[in-house]
Short mmCIF file of C-alpha atoms and ligand atoms in Angstrom, two decimals:
data_model
loop_
_atom_site.label_atom_id
_atom_site.label_comp_id
_atom_site.label_asym_id
_atom_site.label_seq_id
_atom_site.Cartn_x
_atom_site.Cartn_y
_atom_site.Cartn_z
CA GLN A 1 -5.51 -30.00 -8.96
CA TYR A 2 -2.30 -30.36 -10.96
CA ASP A 3 -1.89 -32.75 -13.87
CA VAL A 4 1.72 -33.21 -12.78
CA LEU A 5 3.12 -32.29 -9.39
CA ILE A 6 6.89 -32.43 -9.10
CA VAL A 7 8.53 -32.73 -5.68
CA GLY A 8 12.10 -31.41 -5.78
CA GLY A 9 13.69 -28.47 -7.56
CA GLY A 10 17.15 -29.75 -8.49
CA PRO A 11 18.11 -30.37 -12.13
CA ALA A 12 15.80 -33.42 -12.32
CA GLY A 13 12.76 -31.51 -11.04
CA ALA A 14 13.52 -28.47 -13.21
CA ALA A 15 13.77 -30.59 -16.37
CA ALA A 16 10.58 -32.45 -15.46
CA ALA A 17 8.77 -29.11 -15.02
CA VAL A 18 9.84 -27.76 -18.41
CA TYR A 19 8.90 -30.98 -20.19
CA ALA A 20 5.50 -31.22 -18.46
CA ALA A 21 4.60 -27.58 -19.09
CA ARG A 22 5.59 -27.89 -22.75
CA LYS A 23 2.98 -30.68 -23.04
CA GLY A 24 0.33 -28.22 -21.89
CA LEU A 25 -0.07 -30.01 -18.56
CA ARG A 26 -1.03 -28.10 -15.42
CA THR A 27 2.31 -28.31 -13.64
CA GLY A 28 3.35 -27.61 -10.06
CA LEU A 29 6.83 -27.87 -8.57
CA VAL A 30 7.34 -27.88 -4.82
CA ALA A 31 10.86 -27.76 -3.39
CA GLU A 32 12.52 -27.11 -0.09
CA ARG A 33 15.29 -25.26 -1.95
CA PHE A 34 15.30 -24.67 -5.69
CA GLY A 35 18.62 -25.78 -7.19
CA GLY A 36 19.29 -28.71 -4.89
CA GLN A 37 22.88 -29.92 -4.70
CA VAL A 38 23.87 -27.66 -7.60
CA SER A 39 23.45 -24.68 -5.27
CA ASP A 40 26.31 -26.11 -3.17
CA THR A 41 28.64 -26.71 -6.11
CA LEU A 42 31.44 -24.45 -7.22
CA GLY A 43 32.90 -25.29 -10.63
CA ILE A 44 30.92 -27.43 -13.06
CA GLU A 45 32.76 -28.50 -16.20
CA ASN A 46 30.90 -31.60 -17.34
CA PHE A 47 27.50 -30.24 -18.26
CA LEU A 48 27.62 -30.52 -22.02
CA SER A 49 27.42 -27.32 -24.09
CA VAL A 50 28.40 -25.27 -21.03
CA LYS A 51 32.17 -25.59 -20.88
CA SER A 52 32.51 -24.12 -17.43
CA THR A 53 30.07 -22.64 -14.95
CA GLN A 54 29.42 -22.23 -11.23
CA GLY A 55 26.61 -23.96 -9.34
CA PRO A 56 24.64 -20.84 -8.37
CA GLN A 57 24.87 -19.56 -11.96
CA LEU A 58 23.50 -22.83 -13.36
CA VAL A 59 20.72 -22.75 -10.74
CA ALA A 60 19.75 -19.23 -11.83
CA GLN A 61 19.62 -20.40 -15.45
CA LEU A 62 17.52 -23.45 -14.54
CA GLU A 63 15.10 -21.20 -12.66
CA GLU A 64 14.89 -18.74 -15.54
CA HIS A 65 14.16 -21.61 -17.92
CA VAL A 66 11.42 -23.04 -15.69
CA LYS A 67 9.87 -19.58 -15.29
CA GLU A 68 9.57 -19.25 -19.08
CA TYR A 69 6.68 -21.67 -18.70
CA ASP A 70 3.45 -21.75 -16.78
CA VAL A 71 4.80 -23.69 -13.81
CA ASP A 72 3.50 -23.12 -10.29
CA LEU A 73 6.79 -22.82 -8.41
CA ILE A 74 6.40 -23.38 -4.67
CA THR A 75 9.69 -23.13 -2.77
CA ALA A 76 10.74 -23.23 0.89
CA GLN A 77 8.19 -26.01 1.42
CA LYS A 78 9.00 -29.54 2.46
CA ALA A 79 6.87 -32.53 1.49
CA LYS A 80 6.18 -34.92 4.35
CA GLN A 81 3.73 -37.44 2.94
CA LEU A 82 2.55 -38.91 -0.34
CA ASN A 83 -1.12 -39.96 -0.24
CA THR A 84 -2.35 -42.24 -2.97
CA GLU A 85 -6.08 -42.52 -2.30
CA ASN A 86 -8.43 -40.81 -4.79
CA GLY A 87 -5.69 -39.46 -7.03
CA PHE A 88 -2.55 -38.20 -5.40
CA ALA A 89 -1.91 -35.67 -2.69
CA ILE A 90 1.36 -34.33 -1.35
CA GLU A 91 1.12 -33.17 2.21
CA LEU A 92 3.55 -30.42 3.16
CA GLU A 93 5.13 -29.83 6.55
CA SER A 94 3.15 -26.58 6.68
CA GLY A 95 -0.01 -28.71 6.71
CA ALA A 96 -1.09 -27.75 3.18
CA GLN A 97 -2.14 -30.48 0.73
CA LEU A 98 -1.44 -30.35 -3.00
CA GLN A 99 -3.62 -32.55 -5.22
CA ALA A 100 -2.40 -34.06 -8.48
CA LYS A 101 -3.28 -36.61 -11.13
CA SER A 102 0.35 -37.71 -11.36
CA VAL A 103 3.46 -37.09 -9.28
CA ILE A 104 7.17 -36.93 -10.08
CA LEU A 105 9.50 -37.50 -7.14
CA ALA A 106 12.84 -35.73 -7.58
CA THR A 107 14.01 -35.11 -4.02
CA GLY A 108 17.64 -35.95 -4.74
CA ALA A 109 20.26 -37.16 -2.31
CA ARG A 110 22.94 -35.91 0.02
CA TRP A 111 26.51 -37.10 0.62
CA ARG A 112 27.16 -38.56 4.02
CA GLU A 113 29.69 -36.33 5.74
CA MET A 114 32.61 -37.22 8.02
CA ASN A 115 31.54 -34.66 10.62
CA VAL A 116 35.08 -33.71 11.57
CA PRO A 117 36.59 -30.26 12.16
CA GLY A 118 37.52 -28.50 8.90
CA GLU A 119 35.17 -30.47 6.67
CA GLN A 120 32.58 -27.72 6.29
CA GLN A 121 35.15 -24.92 6.16
CA TYR A 122 37.05 -26.55 3.29
CA ARG A 123 34.09 -27.97 1.37
CA GLY A 124 34.77 -27.07 -2.26
CA LYS A 125 38.28 -25.94 -1.25
CA GLY A 126 39.81 -29.39 -1.28
CA VAL A 127 37.04 -31.38 0.39
CA ALA A 128 35.12 -33.00 -2.45
CA TYR A 129 32.44 -35.64 -2.80
CA CYS A 130 32.34 -36.34 -6.54
CA PRO A 131 35.44 -37.77 -8.29
CA HIS A 132 33.83 -37.49 -11.75
CA CYS A 133 33.27 -33.80 -11.10
CA ASP A 134 36.34 -32.64 -9.20
CA GLY A 135 39.03 -35.23 -9.98
CA PRO A 136 40.66 -33.13 -12.74
CA LEU A 137 41.14 -30.23 -10.29
CA PHE A 138 43.76 -32.33 -8.52
CA LYS A 139 45.84 -33.31 -11.54
CA ASN A 140 49.37 -34.26 -10.40
CA LYS A 141 48.53 -33.61 -6.74
CA LYS A 142 48.17 -35.88 -3.73
CA VAL A 143 44.68 -36.76 -2.55
CA ALA A 144 42.94 -39.03 -0.06
CA VAL A 145 39.78 -41.04 -0.48
CA ILE A 146 37.81 -41.61 2.70
CA GLY A 147 35.97 -44.92 2.61
CA GLY A 148 36.98 -48.36 1.38
CA GLY A 149 33.64 -49.52 0.01
CA ASN A 150 32.96 -49.92 -3.70
CA SER A 151 32.52 -46.20 -4.29
CA GLY A 152 35.73 -45.38 -2.39
CA ILE A 153 37.86 -47.91 -4.25
CA GLU A 154 36.28 -46.99 -7.60
CA ALA A 155 37.07 -43.36 -6.81
CA ALA A 156 40.67 -44.25 -5.93
CA ILE A 157 41.17 -46.15 -9.23
CA ASP A 158 39.58 -43.29 -11.17
CA LEU A 159 41.65 -40.62 -9.41
CA ALA A 160 44.90 -42.57 -9.65
CA ASN A 161 44.80 -42.00 -13.42
CA ILE A 162 44.76 -38.25 -12.91
CA VAL A 163 46.44 -37.35 -9.64
CA GLU A 164 49.96 -38.02 -8.37
CA HIS A 165 48.99 -40.27 -5.48
CA VAL A 166 45.89 -41.55 -3.69
CA THR A 167 45.71 -42.68 -0.06
CA VAL A 168 42.57 -44.61 0.82
CA LEU A 169 41.56 -44.42 4.47
CA GLU A 170 39.15 -47.08 5.70
CA PHE A 171 37.76 -47.05 9.21
CA ALA A 172 37.20 -50.81 9.46
CA GLN A 173 39.83 -53.55 9.65
CA SER A 174 39.28 -54.57 6.04
CA LEU A 175 37.96 -53.04 2.85
CA ARG A 176 34.30 -53.60 2.02
CA ALA A 177 34.77 -53.23 -1.76
CA ASP A 178 34.49 -56.11 -4.26
CA ALA A 179 37.67 -58.22 -4.49
CA VAL A 180 38.15 -57.37 -8.17
CA LEU A 181 38.24 -53.64 -7.38
CA ILE A 182 40.67 -54.14 -4.49
CA LYS A 183 42.93 -56.19 -6.74
CA LYS A 184 42.85 -53.48 -9.39
CA ALA A 185 43.61 -50.77 -6.82
CA ARG A 186 46.50 -52.75 -5.35
CA SER A 187 47.95 -53.23 -8.83
CA MET A 188 48.20 -49.50 -9.41
CA GLY A 189 51.52 -48.02 -8.38
CA ASN A 190 50.16 -44.84 -6.84
CA ILE A 191 47.43 -46.03 -4.44
CA THR A 192 48.15 -46.68 -0.74
CA ILE A 193 45.44 -48.28 1.35
CA ILE A 194 45.34 -47.76 5.11
CA THR A 195 42.76 -49.61 7.19
CA GLN A 196 41.66 -48.96 10.79
CA ALA A 197 42.15 -45.29 10.06
CA GLN A 198 39.72 -42.74 11.41
CA THR A 199 39.96 -39.28 9.92
CA THR A 200 39.91 -36.81 12.80
CA GLU A 201 40.49 -33.45 11.12
CA VAL A 202 40.69 -31.71 7.76
CA VAL A 203 43.71 -29.42 7.90
CA GLY A 204 43.82 -26.24 5.83
CA ASP A 205 45.82 -23.05 5.49
CA GLY A 206 42.79 -20.79 5.75
CA ASN A 207 42.07 -20.96 2.02
CA LYS A 208 42.41 -24.56 1.02
CA VAL A 209 43.11 -28.07 2.23
CA ILE A 210 46.74 -28.92 2.95
CA GLY A 211 46.27 -32.26 4.69
CA LEU A 212 44.36 -34.38 7.12
CA ASN A 213 44.89 -36.03 10.48
CA TYR A 214 43.84 -39.57 11.23
CA ARG A 215 44.01 -41.94 14.16
CA ASP A 216 45.31 -45.47 13.69
CA HIS A 217 42.93 -47.64 15.69
CA ALA A 218 45.45 -50.48 15.96
CA ASN A 219 47.72 -48.45 18.26
CA ASN A 220 45.78 -45.19 18.81
CA GLU A 221 48.56 -43.16 17.20
CA GLU A 222 47.78 -39.89 15.43
CA HIS A 223 49.14 -39.33 11.93
CA HIS A 224 49.22 -36.46 9.48
CA LEU A 225 49.05 -36.72 5.69
CA ALA A 226 50.00 -33.77 3.51
CA LEU A 227 47.67 -33.56 0.51
CA ALA A 228 45.60 -31.20 -1.62
CA GLY A 229 42.27 -33.00 -1.87
CA ILE A 230 40.00 -35.24 0.20
CA PHE A 231 37.26 -37.21 -1.52
CA VAL A 232 34.64 -38.33 0.96
CA GLN A 233 33.06 -41.59 -0.22
CA ILE A 234 31.15 -42.90 2.75
CA GLY A 235 27.71 -43.00 1.22
CA LEU A 236 25.07 -41.10 -0.68
CA LEU A 237 21.78 -40.88 1.17
CA PRO A 238 18.62 -40.57 -0.93
CA ASN A 239 16.01 -38.14 0.42
CA THR A 240 13.29 -40.76 0.77
CA ASP A 241 12.65 -40.97 4.52
CA TRP A 242 9.26 -39.36 3.94
CA LEU A 243 8.32 -41.99 1.33
CA LYS A 244 8.79 -45.14 3.40
CA GLY A 245 5.74 -47.40 3.07
CA THR A 246 4.65 -45.87 -0.24
CA VAL A 247 6.74 -46.40 -3.41
CA GLU A 248 9.10 -49.36 -3.57
CA LEU A 249 12.62 -48.51 -2.42
CA SER A 250 15.89 -50.37 -2.93
CA GLN A 251 17.96 -51.63 0.01
CA ARG A 252 19.78 -48.30 -0.05
CA GLY A 253 16.50 -46.41 0.14
CA GLU A 254 16.53 -45.33 -3.50
CA ILE A 255 13.26 -45.23 -5.47
CA ILE A 256 13.14 -48.08 -7.95
CA THR A 257 12.19 -46.85 -11.41
CA ASN A 258 11.85 -48.47 -14.82
CA SER A 259 12.99 -47.13 -18.18
CA HIS A 260 9.95 -44.78 -18.29
CA GLY A 261 10.77 -43.31 -14.89
CA ALA A 262 7.77 -45.16 -13.44
CA THR A 263 7.78 -46.32 -9.80
CA SER A 264 5.87 -49.20 -8.20
CA ILE A 265 2.75 -46.98 -8.00
CA ALA A 266 1.02 -46.26 -11.33
CA GLY A 267 0.99 -42.51 -11.87
CA VAL A 268 3.97 -41.86 -9.60
CA PHE A 269 7.28 -41.29 -11.39
CA ALA A 270 10.75 -40.49 -10.12
CA ALA A 271 13.94 -38.93 -11.47
CA GLY A 272 17.48 -37.99 -10.57
CA ASP A 273 19.67 -38.88 -7.61
CA VAL A 274 16.72 -40.10 -5.53
CA THR A 275 16.32 -43.11 -7.85
CA ASN A 276 18.32 -46.30 -8.25
CA THR A 277 20.10 -44.92 -11.31
CA PRO A 278 23.73 -46.01 -10.91
CA TYR A 279 25.39 -42.69 -11.77
CA LYS A 280 24.52 -39.43 -10.07
CA GLN A 281 25.28 -36.43 -12.24
CA ILE A 282 23.53 -33.24 -13.34
CA ILE A 283 23.29 -34.28 -16.97
CA ILE A 284 21.84 -37.66 -15.96
CA ALA A 285 19.35 -36.06 -13.53
CA ILE A 286 18.18 -33.70 -16.27
CA GLY A 287 17.71 -36.57 -18.72
CA SER A 288 15.78 -38.61 -16.21
CA GLY A 289 13.59 -35.61 -15.33
CA ALA A 290 12.62 -35.39 -19.00
CA THR A 291 11.97 -39.14 -19.07
CA ALA A 292 9.76 -39.00 -15.98
CA SER A 293 7.70 -36.16 -17.45
CA LEU A 294 7.22 -37.96 -20.74
CA GLY A 295 6.29 -41.06 -18.73
CA ALA A 296 3.74 -39.02 -16.77
CA PHE A 297 2.32 -37.59 -20.00
CA ASP A 298 1.91 -41.11 -21.41
CA TYR A 299 0.19 -42.18 -18.19
CA LEU A 300 -2.19 -39.21 -18.23
CA ILE A 301 -3.32 -39.65 -21.84
CA ARG A 302 -4.16 -43.25 -21.04
CA HIS A 303 -5.78 -42.75 -17.63
CA ASP A 304 -7.13 -39.22 -17.51
CA GLN A 305 -10.83 -39.26 -18.47
CA ALA A 306 -11.37 -35.57 -17.67
P1 FAD B 401 19.15 -32.57 -6.03
O1 FAD B 401 20.05 -31.65 -6.74
O2 FAD B 401 19.61 -33.23 -4.78
O3 FAD B 401 17.81 -31.74 -5.71
C1 FAD B 401 16.82 -32.26 -4.84
C2 FAD B 401 15.69 -31.25 -4.68
O4 FAD B 401 14.67 -31.82 -3.87
C3 FAD B 401 16.08 -29.95 -4.00
O5 FAD B 401 15.32 -28.90 -4.57
C4 FAD B 401 15.65 -30.18 -2.56
O6 FAD B 401 15.41 -28.97 -1.84
C5 FAD B 401 14.36 -30.93 -2.80
N1 FAD B 401 13.85 -31.75 -1.69
C6 FAD B 401 14.46 -32.75 -1.01
N2 FAD B 401 13.63 -33.29 -0.10
C7 FAD B 401 12.44 -32.61 -0.23
C8 FAD B 401 11.18 -32.69 0.41
N3 FAD B 401 10.92 -33.61 1.36
N4 FAD B 401 10.20 -31.82 0.04
C9 FAD B 401 10.43 -30.89 -0.93
N5 FAD B 401 11.60 -30.77 -1.58
C10 FAD B 401 12.59 -31.62 -1.22
N6 FAD B 401 27.22 -33.31 -10.87
C11 FAD B 401 27.75 -33.01 -12.09
O7 FAD B 401 27.23 -33.46 -13.11
N7 FAD B 401 28.84 -32.19 -12.19
C12 FAD B 401 29.46 -31.63 -11.12
O8 FAD B 401 30.45 -30.91 -11.25
C13 FAD B 401 28.92 -31.92 -9.82
N8 FAD B 401 29.50 -31.43 -8.70
C14 FAD B 401 28.93 -31.68 -7.50
C15 FAD B 401 29.49 -31.09 -6.36
C16 FAD B 401 28.91 -31.27 -5.12
C17 FAD B 401 29.52 -30.58 -3.92
C18 FAD B 401 27.73 -32.07 -5.01
C19 FAD B 401 27.06 -32.25 -3.65
C20 FAD B 401 27.18 -32.69 -6.11
C21 FAD B 401 27.77 -32.50 -7.37
N9 FAD B 401 27.25 -33.10 -8.53
C22 FAD B 401 27.78 -32.79 -9.75
C23 FAD B 401 26.09 -34.01 -8.46
C24 FAD B 401 24.79 -33.26 -8.87
O9 FAD B 401 24.71 -32.07 -8.14
C25 FAD B 401 23.58 -34.16 -8.64
O10 FAD B 401 23.72 -35.35 -9.39
C26 FAD B 401 22.28 -33.45 -9.08
O11 FAD B 401 22.12 -32.22 -8.42
C27 FAD B 401 21.08 -34.34 -8.80
O12 FAD B 401 19.92 -33.63 -9.15
P2 FAD B 401 18.51 -33.99 -8.52
O13 FAD B 401 17.55 -33.01 -9.12
O14 FAD B 401 18.23 -35.43 -8.69
O15 FAD B 401 18.63 -33.77 -6.94
#
């Protein structure tokens, strides 16, 4: 039985593991894929003290750091159920059960994709999902933002300060963002908003994005936009399907945590992109992983009679 069992091996899970092990707790970490979203990232320039790195390199460093400690690292295993009777148990898809006195959920999130030709091919080569991360790569260039919800319009306002021009493409007839954001976007000289626009293809030159095609639903006409970057902002999906009916989730399916990383179930903590934290970044996931571990430690010293 583990004192702390962490589910997820992204930056949040890795930080939680190091913090738990450094408290002398018997620590296990189970992950489908160690590294999480960072494994899919090219350049990273906003992780403080590391001016510039690549995702796979940061993942290797996270793994090396975790392995410095006595952490039971179980990878290529997917959790399918959290049981909360008689302590905690995580049931894996393989059928195995891992027992623990406390659990930290750090299963992260994934960006909803457009599912159009070219999107996968040019991911990281012009197709981007994170304006905070990749915005500066498109300084003085033309970009599009796909999605006219709050995150899309926020992204457009953010990018408009850096890039030459932003075109927002929204599928519906009107934008779903808050009126104050729409007003701000409309007041900026370099944002164009097109509604009823369905992106049909990411166009590249073999190496990088050079534009996109979209269909105007009002008249079914096809259009082409020449641009260097496409920011897809149509939703971030937390990996919590397997947790429904256990910990309390927000309307978006994110795990609700308090300032100690605690969830609605005493002894179950959560960290990183899977939670209702408003900003999803590596540095924030790492901080919240540390918080969740310290929260679990506090819980154990109060509840663990063994
Ligand atoms: P994740 O990284 O999503 O890790 C989740 C972990 O849980 C993985 O190990 C996964 O395999 C595991 N898992 C999921 N479900 C299960 C399950 N059922 N059972 C077992 N394991 C499971 N942030 C920055 O700060 N700077 C950047 O430059 C940057 N660029 C980005 C570029 C891209 C393309 C993407 C997609 C994201 C980027 N981000 C960036 C965001 C950053 O990667 C995330 O905020 C961060 O990885 C979140 O960490 P996490 O540990 O919460 O979750």
